[in-house]
Coordinates of C-alpha atoms and ligand atoms in Angstrom, one line a residue:
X1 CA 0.0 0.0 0.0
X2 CA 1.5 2.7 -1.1
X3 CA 0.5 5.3 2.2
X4 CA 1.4 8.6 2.3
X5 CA 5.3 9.0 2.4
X6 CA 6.9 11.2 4.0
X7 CA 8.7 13.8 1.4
X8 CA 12.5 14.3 1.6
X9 CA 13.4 16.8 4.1
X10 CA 16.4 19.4 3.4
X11 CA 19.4 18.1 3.2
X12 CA 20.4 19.4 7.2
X13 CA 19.4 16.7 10.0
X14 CA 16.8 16.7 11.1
X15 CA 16.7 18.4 14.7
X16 CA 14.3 15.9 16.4
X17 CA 15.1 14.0 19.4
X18 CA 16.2 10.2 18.4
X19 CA 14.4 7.1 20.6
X20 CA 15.2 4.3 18.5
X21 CA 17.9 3.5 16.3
X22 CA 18.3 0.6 13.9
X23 CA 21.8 -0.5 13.9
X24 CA 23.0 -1.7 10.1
X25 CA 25.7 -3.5 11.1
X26 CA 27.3 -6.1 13.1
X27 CA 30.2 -6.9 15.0
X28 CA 32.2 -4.9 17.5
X29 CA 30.9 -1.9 16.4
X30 CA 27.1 -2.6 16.8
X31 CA 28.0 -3.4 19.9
X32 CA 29.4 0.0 20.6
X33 CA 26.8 1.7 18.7
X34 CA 24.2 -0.3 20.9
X35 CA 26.1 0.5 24.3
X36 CA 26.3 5.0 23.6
X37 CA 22.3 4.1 22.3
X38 CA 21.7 2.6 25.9
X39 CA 23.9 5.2 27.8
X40 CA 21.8 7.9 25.9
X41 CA 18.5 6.4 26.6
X42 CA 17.8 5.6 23.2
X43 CA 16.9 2.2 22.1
X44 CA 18.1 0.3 19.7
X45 CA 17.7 -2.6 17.0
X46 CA 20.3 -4.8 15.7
X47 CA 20.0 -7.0 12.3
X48 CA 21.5 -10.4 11.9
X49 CA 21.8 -13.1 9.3
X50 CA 22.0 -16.6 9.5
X51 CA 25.5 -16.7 10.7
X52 CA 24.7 -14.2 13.5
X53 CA 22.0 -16.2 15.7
X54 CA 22.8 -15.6 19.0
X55 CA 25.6 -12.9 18.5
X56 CA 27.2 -11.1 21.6
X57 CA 25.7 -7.7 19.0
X58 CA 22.1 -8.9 19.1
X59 CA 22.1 -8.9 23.0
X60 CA 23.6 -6.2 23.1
X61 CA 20.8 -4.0 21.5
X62 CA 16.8 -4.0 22.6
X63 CA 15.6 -5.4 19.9
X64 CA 16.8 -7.8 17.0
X65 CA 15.7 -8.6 13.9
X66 CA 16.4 -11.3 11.5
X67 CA 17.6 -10.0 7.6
X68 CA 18.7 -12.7 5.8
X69 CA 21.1 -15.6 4.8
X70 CA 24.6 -15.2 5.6
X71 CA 25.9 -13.7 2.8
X72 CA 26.4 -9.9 3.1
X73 CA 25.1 -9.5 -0.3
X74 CA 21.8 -11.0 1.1
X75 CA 21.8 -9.1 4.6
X76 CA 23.3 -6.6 5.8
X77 CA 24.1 -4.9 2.5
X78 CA 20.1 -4.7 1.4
X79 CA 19.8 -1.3 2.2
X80 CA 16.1 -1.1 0.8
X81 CA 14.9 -3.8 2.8
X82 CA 16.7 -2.6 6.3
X83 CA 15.0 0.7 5.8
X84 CA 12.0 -1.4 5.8
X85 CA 12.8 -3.0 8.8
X86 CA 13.5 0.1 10.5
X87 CA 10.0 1.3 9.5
X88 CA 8.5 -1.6 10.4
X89 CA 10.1 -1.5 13.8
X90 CA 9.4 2.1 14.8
X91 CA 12.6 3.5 14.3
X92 CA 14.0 6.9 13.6
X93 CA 17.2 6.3 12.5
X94 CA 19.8 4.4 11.2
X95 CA 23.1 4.3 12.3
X96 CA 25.7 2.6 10.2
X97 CA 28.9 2.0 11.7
X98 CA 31.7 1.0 9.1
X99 CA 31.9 -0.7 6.4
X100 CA 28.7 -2.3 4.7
X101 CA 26.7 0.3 3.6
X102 CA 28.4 3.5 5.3
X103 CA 30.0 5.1 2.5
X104 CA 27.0 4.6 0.0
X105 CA 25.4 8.0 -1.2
X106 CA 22.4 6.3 -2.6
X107 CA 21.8 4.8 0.9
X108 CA 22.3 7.9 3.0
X109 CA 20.0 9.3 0.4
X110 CA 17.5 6.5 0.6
X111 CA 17.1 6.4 4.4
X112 CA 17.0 10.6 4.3
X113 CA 13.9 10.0 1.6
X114 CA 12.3 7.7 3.7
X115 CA 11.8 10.1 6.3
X116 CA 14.4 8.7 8.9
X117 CA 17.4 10.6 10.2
X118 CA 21.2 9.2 8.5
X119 CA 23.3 9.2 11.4
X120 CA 26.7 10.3 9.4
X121 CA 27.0 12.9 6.8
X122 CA 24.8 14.1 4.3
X123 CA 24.3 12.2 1.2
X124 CA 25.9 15.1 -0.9
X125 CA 28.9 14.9 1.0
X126 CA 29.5 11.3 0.9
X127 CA 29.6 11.9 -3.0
X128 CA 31.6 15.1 -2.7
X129 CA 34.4 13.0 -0.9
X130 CA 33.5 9.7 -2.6
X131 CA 35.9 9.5 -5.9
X132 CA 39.7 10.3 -4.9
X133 CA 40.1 12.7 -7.9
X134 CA 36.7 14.3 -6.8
X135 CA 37.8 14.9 -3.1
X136 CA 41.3 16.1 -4.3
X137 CA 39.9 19.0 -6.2
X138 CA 37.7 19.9 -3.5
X139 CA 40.9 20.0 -1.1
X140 CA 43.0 22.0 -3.5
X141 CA 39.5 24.7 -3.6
X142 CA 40.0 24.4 0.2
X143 CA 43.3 25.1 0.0
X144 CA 44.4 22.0 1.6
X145 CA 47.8 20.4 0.3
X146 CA 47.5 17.3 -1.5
X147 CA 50.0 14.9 -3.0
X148 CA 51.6 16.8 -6.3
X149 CA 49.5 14.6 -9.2
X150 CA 46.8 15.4 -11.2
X151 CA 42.8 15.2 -10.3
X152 CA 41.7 14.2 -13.6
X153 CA 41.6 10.6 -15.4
X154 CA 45.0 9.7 -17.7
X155 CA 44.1 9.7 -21.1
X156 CA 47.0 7.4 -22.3
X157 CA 50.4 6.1 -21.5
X158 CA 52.5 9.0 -23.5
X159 CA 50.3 11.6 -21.0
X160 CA 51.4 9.1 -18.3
X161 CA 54.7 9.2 -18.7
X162 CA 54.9 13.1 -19.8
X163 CA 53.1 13.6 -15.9
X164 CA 55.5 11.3 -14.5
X165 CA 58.7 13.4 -15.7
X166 CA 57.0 16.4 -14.4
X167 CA 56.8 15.2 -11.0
X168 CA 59.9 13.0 -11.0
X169 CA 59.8 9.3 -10.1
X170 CA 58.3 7.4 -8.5
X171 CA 55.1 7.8 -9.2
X172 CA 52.0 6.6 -8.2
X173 CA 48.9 5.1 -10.1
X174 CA 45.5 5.4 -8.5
X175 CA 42.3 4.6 -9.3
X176 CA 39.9 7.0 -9.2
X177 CA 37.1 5.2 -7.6
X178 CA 39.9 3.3 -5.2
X179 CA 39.5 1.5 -2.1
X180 CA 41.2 -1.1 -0.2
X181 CA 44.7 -0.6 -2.0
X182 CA 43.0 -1.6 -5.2
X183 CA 44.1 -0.6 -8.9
X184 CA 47.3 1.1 -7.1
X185 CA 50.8 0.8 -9.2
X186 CA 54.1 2.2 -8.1
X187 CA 56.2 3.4 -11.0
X188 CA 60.1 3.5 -10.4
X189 CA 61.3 4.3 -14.0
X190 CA 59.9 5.7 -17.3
X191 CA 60.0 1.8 -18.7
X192 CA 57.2 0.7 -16.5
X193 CA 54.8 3.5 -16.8
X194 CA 52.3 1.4 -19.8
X195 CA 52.6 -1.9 -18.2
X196 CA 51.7 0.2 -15.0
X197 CA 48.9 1.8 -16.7
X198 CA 47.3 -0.8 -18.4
X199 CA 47.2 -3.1 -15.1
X200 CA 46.0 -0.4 -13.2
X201 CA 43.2 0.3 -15.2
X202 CA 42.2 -3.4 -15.8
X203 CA 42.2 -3.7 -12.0
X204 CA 40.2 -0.6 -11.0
X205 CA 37.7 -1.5 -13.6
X206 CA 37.4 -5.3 -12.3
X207 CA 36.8 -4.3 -9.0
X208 CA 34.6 -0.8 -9.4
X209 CA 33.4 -1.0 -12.6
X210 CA 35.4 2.2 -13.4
X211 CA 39.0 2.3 -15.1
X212 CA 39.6 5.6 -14.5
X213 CA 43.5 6.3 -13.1
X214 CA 45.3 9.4 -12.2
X215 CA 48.6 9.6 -11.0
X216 CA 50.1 11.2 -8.3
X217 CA 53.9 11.6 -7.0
X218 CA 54.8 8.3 -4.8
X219 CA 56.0 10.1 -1.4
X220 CA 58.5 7.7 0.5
X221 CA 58.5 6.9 3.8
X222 CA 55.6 9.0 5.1
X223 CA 53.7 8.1 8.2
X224 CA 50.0 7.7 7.8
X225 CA 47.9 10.7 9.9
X226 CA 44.6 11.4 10.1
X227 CA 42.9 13.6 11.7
X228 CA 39.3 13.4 13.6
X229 CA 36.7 15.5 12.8
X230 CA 33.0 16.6 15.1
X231 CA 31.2 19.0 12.8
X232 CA 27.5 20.0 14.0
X233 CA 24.8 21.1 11.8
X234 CA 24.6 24.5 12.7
X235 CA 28.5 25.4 11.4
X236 CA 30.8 24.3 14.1
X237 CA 33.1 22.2 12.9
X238 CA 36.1 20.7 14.9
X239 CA 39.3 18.8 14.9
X240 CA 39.8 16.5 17.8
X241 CA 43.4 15.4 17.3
X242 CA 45.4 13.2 15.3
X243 CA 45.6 9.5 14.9
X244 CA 49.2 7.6 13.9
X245 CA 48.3 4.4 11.8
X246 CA 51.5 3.8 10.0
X247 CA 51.4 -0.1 11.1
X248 CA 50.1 -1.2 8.1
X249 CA 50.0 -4.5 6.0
X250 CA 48.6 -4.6 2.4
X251 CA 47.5 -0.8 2.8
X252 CA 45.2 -2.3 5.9
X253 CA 45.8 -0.4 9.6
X254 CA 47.4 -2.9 12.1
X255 CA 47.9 -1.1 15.3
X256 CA 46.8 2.6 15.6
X257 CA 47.4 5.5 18.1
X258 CA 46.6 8.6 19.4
X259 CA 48.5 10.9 19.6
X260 CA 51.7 10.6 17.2
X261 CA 55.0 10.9 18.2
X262 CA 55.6 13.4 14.7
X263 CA 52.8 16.1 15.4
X264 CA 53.6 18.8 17.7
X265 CA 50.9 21.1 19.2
X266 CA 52.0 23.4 16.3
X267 CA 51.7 20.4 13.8
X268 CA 48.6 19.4 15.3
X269 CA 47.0 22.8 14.8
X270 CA 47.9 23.5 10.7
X271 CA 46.8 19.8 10.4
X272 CA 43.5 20.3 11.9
X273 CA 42.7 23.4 10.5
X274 CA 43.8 21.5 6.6
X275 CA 41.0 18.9 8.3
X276 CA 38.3 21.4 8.8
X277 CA 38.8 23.6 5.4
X278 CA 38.6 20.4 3.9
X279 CA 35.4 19.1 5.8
X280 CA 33.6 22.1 5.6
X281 CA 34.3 22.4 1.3
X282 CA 32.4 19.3 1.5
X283 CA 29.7 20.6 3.8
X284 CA 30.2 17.8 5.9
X285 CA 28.1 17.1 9.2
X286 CA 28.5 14.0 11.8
X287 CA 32.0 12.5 12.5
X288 CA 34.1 12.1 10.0
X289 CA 38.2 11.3 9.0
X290 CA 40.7 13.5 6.8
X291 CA 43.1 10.8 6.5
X292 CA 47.2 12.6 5.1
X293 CA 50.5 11.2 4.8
X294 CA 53.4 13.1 6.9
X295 CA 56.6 13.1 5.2
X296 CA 60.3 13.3 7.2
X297 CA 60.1 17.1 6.8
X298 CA 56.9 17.6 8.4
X299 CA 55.2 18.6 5.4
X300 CA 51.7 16.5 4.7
X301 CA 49.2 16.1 1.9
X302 CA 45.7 14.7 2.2
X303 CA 44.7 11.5 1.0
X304 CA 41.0 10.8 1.5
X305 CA 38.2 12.1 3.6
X306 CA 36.6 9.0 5.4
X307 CA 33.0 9.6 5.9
X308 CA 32.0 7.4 8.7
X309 CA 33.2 6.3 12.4
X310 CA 36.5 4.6 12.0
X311 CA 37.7 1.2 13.0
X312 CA 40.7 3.5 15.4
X313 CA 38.1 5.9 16.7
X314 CA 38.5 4.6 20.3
X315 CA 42.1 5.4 20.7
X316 CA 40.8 9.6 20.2
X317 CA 38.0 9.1 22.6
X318 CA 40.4 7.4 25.4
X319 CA 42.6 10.5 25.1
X320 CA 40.3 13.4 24.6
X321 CA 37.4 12.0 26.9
X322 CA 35.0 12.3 24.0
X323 CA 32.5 9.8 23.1
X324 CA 32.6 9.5 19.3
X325 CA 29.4 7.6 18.4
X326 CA 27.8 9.6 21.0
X327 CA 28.3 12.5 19.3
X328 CA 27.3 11.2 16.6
X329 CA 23.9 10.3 17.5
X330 CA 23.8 13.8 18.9
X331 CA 24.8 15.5 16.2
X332 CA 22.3 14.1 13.8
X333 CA 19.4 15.1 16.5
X334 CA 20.5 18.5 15.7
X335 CA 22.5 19.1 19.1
X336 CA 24.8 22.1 19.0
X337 CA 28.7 21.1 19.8
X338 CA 29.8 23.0 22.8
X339 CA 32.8 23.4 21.9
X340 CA 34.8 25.2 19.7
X341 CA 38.3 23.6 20.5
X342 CA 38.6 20.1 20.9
X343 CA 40.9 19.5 24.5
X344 CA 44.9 18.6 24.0
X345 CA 45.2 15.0 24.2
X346 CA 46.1 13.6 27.2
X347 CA 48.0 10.6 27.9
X348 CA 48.4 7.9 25.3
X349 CA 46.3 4.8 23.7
X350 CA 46.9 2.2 21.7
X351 CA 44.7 0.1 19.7
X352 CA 45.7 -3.7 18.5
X353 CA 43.1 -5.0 15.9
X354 CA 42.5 -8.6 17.2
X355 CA 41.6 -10.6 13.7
X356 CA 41.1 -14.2 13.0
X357 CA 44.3 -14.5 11.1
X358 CA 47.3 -16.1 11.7
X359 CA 50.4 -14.6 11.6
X360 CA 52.4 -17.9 11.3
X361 CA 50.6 -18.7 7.9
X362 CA 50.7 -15.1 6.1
X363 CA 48.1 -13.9 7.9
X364 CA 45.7 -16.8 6.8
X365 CA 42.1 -16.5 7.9
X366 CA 41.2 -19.0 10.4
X367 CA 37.9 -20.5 11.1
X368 CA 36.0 -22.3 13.4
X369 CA 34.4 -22.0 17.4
X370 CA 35.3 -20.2 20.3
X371 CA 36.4 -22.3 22.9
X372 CA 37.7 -20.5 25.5
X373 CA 37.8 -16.9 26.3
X374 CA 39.7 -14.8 28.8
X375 CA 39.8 -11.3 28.8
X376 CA 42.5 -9.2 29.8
X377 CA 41.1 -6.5 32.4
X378 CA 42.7 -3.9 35.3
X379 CA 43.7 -0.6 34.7
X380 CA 43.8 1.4 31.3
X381 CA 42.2 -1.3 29.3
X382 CA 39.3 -1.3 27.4
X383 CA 37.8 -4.5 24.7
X384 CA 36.1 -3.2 22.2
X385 CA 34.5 -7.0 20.6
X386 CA 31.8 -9.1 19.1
X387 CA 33.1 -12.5 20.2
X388 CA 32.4 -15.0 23.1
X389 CA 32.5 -18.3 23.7
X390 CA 30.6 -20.2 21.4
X391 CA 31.0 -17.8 18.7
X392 CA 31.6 -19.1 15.0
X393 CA 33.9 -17.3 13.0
X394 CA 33.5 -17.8 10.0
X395 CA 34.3 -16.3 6.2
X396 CA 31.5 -14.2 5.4
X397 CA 32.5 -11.2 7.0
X398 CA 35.6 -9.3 7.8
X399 CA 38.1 -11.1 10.2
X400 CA 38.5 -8.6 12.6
X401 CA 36.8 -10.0 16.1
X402 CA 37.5 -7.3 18.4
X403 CA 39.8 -4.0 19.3
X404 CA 42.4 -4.2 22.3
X405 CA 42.6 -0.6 23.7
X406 CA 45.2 0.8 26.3
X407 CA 45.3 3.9 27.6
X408 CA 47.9 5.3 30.2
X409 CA 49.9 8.6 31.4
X410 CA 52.6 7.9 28.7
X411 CA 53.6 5.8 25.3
X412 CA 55.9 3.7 27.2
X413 CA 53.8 2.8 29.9
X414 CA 51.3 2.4 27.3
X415 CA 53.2 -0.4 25.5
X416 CA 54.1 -1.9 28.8
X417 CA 50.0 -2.1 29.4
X418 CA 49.5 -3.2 25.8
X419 CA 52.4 -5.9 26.1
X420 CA 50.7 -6.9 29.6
X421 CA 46.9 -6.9 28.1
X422 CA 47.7 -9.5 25.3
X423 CA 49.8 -11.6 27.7
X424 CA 46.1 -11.8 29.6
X425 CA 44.2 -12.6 26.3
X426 CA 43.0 -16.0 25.9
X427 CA 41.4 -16.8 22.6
X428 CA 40.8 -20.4 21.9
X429 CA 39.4 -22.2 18.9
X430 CA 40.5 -19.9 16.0
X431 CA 44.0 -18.5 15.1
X432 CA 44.0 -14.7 16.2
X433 CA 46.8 -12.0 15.4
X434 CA 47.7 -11.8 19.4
X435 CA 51.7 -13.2 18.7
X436 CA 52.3 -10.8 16.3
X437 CA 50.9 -8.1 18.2
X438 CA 52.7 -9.3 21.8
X439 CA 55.9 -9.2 18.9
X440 CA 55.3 -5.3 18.1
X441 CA 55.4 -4.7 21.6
X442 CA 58.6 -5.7 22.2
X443 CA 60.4 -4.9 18.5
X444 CA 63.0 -1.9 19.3
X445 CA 62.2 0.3 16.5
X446 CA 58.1 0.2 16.8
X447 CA 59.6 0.7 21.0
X448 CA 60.9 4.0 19.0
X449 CA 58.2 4.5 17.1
X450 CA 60.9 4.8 14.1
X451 CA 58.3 3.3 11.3
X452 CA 56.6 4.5 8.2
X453 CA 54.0 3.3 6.0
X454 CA 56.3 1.0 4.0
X455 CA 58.4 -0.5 7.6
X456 CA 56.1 -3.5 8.7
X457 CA 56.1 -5.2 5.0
X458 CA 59.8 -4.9 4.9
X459 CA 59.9 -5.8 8.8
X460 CA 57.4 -8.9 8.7
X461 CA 59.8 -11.9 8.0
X462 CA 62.1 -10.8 11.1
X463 CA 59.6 -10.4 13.5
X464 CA 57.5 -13.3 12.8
X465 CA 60.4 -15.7 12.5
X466 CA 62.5 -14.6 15.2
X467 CA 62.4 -16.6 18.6
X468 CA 59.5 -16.0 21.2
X469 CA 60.2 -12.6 23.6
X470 CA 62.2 -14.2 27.0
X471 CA 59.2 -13.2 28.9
X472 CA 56.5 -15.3 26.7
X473 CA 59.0 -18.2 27.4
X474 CA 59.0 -17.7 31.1
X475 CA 55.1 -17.6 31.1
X476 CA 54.8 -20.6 29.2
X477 CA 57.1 -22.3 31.5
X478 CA 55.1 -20.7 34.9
X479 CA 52.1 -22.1 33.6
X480 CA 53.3 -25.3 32.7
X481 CA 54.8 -25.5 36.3
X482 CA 51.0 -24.4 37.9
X483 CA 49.8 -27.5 35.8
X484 CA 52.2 -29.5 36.9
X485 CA 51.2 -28.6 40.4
X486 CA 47.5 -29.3 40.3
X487 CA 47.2 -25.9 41.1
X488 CA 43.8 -24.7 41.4
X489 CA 41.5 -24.9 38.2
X490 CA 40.6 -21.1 36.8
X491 CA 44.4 -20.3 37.8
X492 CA 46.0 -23.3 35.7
X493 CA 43.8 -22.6 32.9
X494 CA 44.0 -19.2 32.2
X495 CA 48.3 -19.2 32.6
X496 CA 48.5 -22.8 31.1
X497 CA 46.6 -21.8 27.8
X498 CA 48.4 -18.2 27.7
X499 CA 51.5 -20.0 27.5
X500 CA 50.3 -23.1 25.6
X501 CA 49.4 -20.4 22.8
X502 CA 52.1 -18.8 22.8
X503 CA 54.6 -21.3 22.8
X504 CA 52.6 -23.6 20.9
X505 CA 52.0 -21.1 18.6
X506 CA 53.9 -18.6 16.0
X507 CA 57.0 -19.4 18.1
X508 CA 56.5 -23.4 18.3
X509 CA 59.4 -24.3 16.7
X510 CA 61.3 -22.2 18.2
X511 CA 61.0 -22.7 21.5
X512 CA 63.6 -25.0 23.5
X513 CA 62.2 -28.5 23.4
X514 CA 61.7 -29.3 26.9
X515 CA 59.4 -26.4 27.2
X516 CA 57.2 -27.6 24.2
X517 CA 56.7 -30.7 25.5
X518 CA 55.6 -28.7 28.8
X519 CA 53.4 -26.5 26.8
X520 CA 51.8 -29.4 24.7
X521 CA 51.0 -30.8 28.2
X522 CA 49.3 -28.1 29.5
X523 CA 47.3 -27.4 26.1
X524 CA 46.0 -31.1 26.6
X525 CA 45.2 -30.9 30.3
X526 CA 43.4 -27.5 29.8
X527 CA 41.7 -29.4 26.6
X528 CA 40.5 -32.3 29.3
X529 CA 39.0 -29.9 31.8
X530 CA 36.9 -28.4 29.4
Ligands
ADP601 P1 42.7 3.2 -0.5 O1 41.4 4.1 -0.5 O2 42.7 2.2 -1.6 O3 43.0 2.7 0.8 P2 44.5 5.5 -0.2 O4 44.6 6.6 -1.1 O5 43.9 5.7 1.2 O6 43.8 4.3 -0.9 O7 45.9 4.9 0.1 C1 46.2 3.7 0.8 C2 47.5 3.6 1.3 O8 48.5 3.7 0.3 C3 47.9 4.8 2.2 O9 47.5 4.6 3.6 C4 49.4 4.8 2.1 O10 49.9 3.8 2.9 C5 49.6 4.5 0.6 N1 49.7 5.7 -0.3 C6 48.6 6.3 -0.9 N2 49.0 7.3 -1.6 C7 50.4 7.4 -1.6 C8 51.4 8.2 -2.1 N3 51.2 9.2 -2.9 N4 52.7 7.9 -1.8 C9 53.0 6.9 -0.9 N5 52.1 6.1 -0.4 C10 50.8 6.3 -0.7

């Protein structure tokens, strides 16, 4: 029945208090988009598939409802039918999280239409910022520095390569419509620059239906910055700090901070005022992510505009005391911001991306249940997840189960608390990136914070074939000793599998016989109490 639909309203929120928000997502983050919901008094509904019966997100909200199979394709990204749901189930907005269906215009536009509030940006600035060459010419208008290139699509290779002597090599190849590291080339010498092309092109257009390239100058060793932004709807529009995320692999974030050991206060300020320009070119509203790269000399250039909540938001709110999704809910029920400044940062926090991947086996994904689960806890942490026991993880969706946040008074006491948090983790049943992350903690030059964009690739081999940290050793030995003791249960099984993993694990070969055999033992005991 086609009853009377609500026309679109203006393209400003809507400034109307929010009661019930349908959560399109799943995972960690709908669990932290259902925790500010409760903490605000709203209500909220989260959507599952086939593979999410049960999961730690759908308790976590009010109210569930089921969307479909398993594949994403068939669930979570049917935006038509989940702002049906959210009709259907009295709701009045739609938060999005990451991923899925945050970056789509047509959605934002489509749940705007349908009379609900979009909590992110308006749909005319997820466009604006939505094609890299689009979003560069808006940031050169804004007067933000971008990487030297051009912001049109190459017409052929002889352009190409005329471009390329212009800006000296390397160079980069992008794809216009990029994402993900996709249809990206680096070009060392002249002689590569069709080959370049041409794979570029085919790539882009194989995985966005678009082969349009343009080229920009390749910058070496930068760090990767971003920068946080809170604008309100009524002009206000505010950077809240920095976020370092040079720990990369594949072009994919590892291990993020806040703040960065390479931005000053002064930095901090030209960098967030780049932010803004660039945010407010694009009329932006919500929360939202200039993303640059910070060369040696302290000069940066922006990259992309991310227009969503980020994966790394946490590691901002722990050091500026500001709830990100909060403010986002806010925001898009047409609060004012009360602030004009965002505060200095204070302290440090470090965020470890805990996936289902192991680090032994190229960062394989691994499968399967949840056995056991211990969660690190005590001061300065905080688990960001959407795991338990029980949980199957499987390949549908993206591997990441949870984030491991620290915060404390400095970096190094920071790392310490990281180093001691993953010690503490217990995950049992799947593979999980913990080793490589305990690894980071202790590697000298991440200690240093001497890295850049291109340093964990080139460090990887090292770090994941060099012999378990002494003090993983010694805790694989303690608990094999507690086991060996008949100490009492919950104490045996929580040391005795935090050493049986590690040992057992990434390190296994390397680790002196006698304590293998010491580890295996405890693995099997801890397996029999079960
Ligand atoms: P995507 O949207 O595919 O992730 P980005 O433009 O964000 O593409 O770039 C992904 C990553 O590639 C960056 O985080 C950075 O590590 C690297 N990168 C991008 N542009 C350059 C450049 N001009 N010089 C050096 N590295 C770059």
């Amino acid at each position: 029945m086609s009853a009377a639909r609500r026309s679109a309203p203006a393209a400003a929120p809507a400034t109307r208090p929010i009661r019930r928000v349908l959560i399109a997502n799943r995972g960690e983050i709908a669990v932290r988009i259902a925790r500010a919901c409760r903490e605000l008094g709203i209500e909220s509904i989260a959507v599952y598939s086939d593979a999410d019966v049960g999961a730690p997100h759908v308790r976590a909200a009010d109210h569930s409802v089921h969307i479909g199979p398993a594949p994403a394709a068939q669930s979570y990204l049917r935006g038509d039918h989940l702002i049906e749901v959210a009709k259907a189930h009295g709701a009045d907005a739609i938060h999005p999280g990451y991923g899925f269906l945050s970056e789509r215009e047509w959605f934002a536009r489509a749940v705007r239409e349908a009379g609900l509030i979009w909590i992110g940006p308006p749909a005319e600035a997820i466009a604006a910022m939505g094609s890299k060459t689009a979003a560069r010419t808006l940031a050169i208008a804004a007067g933000t520095p971008v990487v030297p290139g051009t912001t049109e699509a190459l017409r052929d290779a002889t352009q190409a390569a005329e471009l390329a002597a212009q800006f000296g090599y390397p160079v980069l190849l992008k794809a216009a419509a990029g994402g993900g590291g996709k249809g990206m080339r680096v070009v060392r010498a002249p002689g590569e620059i069709a080959s370049a092309l041409e794979s570029a092109k085919r790539e882009a257009q194989n995985a966005f239906g678009d082969d349009a390239v343009y080229i920009e100058k390749y910058i070496e060793g930068p760090r990767h910055v971003e920068i946080q932004v809170l604008a309100d709807a009524h002009g206000t529009c505010v950077a809240v700090g920095e976020r370092e995320c040079s720990i990369q692999r594949r072009h994919q974030k590892m291990i993020e901070e806040a703040p960065s050991v390479a931005v000053s206060p002064e930095l901090r300020k030209r960098m967030g005022d780049a932010a803004v320009a660039a945010a407010k070119a694009a009329g932006y509203v919500n929360a939202g992510t200039c993303e640059f790269l910070l060369d040696a000399h302290g000069d940066f250039y922006f990259l992309e505009m991310n227009t969503r909540i980020q994966v790394e938001h946490p590691v901002t709110e722990l050091v500026t005391g500001l709830d990100l999704v909060q403010w986002q809910l806010r925001i898009a029920a047409g609060e004012k911001l009360p602030f004009a400044e965002a505060p200095e940062p204070r302290g440090w926090a470090i965020e470890c991306r805990i996936t289902s991947e192991d680090p032994a086996h190229g960062f394989l994904p691994s499968t399967g249940r949840i056995t056991a689960l211990h969660l690190p806890s005590g001061p300065g942490i905080r688990w960001d997840g959407g795991i338990e026991v029980g949980t199957t993880v499987g390949l549908s969706y993206d591997p990441m189960l949870a984030k491991l946040i620290v915060h404390a008074p400095t970096r190094e006491a920071a790392i310490a608390r990281m180093r001691r948090a993953l010690q503490e983790l217990v995950i049992e049943g799947v593979e999980t990136s913990c080793e490589f992350h305990l690894r980071m903690m202790d590697d000298p030059e991440y200690r240093r914070s001497a890295v850049d964009i291109q340093w964990l690739e080139a460090k990887l081999p090292a770090l994941l074939g060099a012999a378990p940290p002494e003090e993983t050793i010694r805790a694989a030995a303690v608990g094999a000793v507690l086991l060996a003791e008949r100490d009492r249960e919950g104490r045996v099984r929580q040391v005795a599998n935090g050493g049986a993993r590690t040992s057992l694990g990434v390190a296994g070969s390397d680790a002196p016989s006698e304590l293998r055999g010491w580890a295996r033992l405890a693995r099997d005991e801890s397996l029999r109490r079960r």
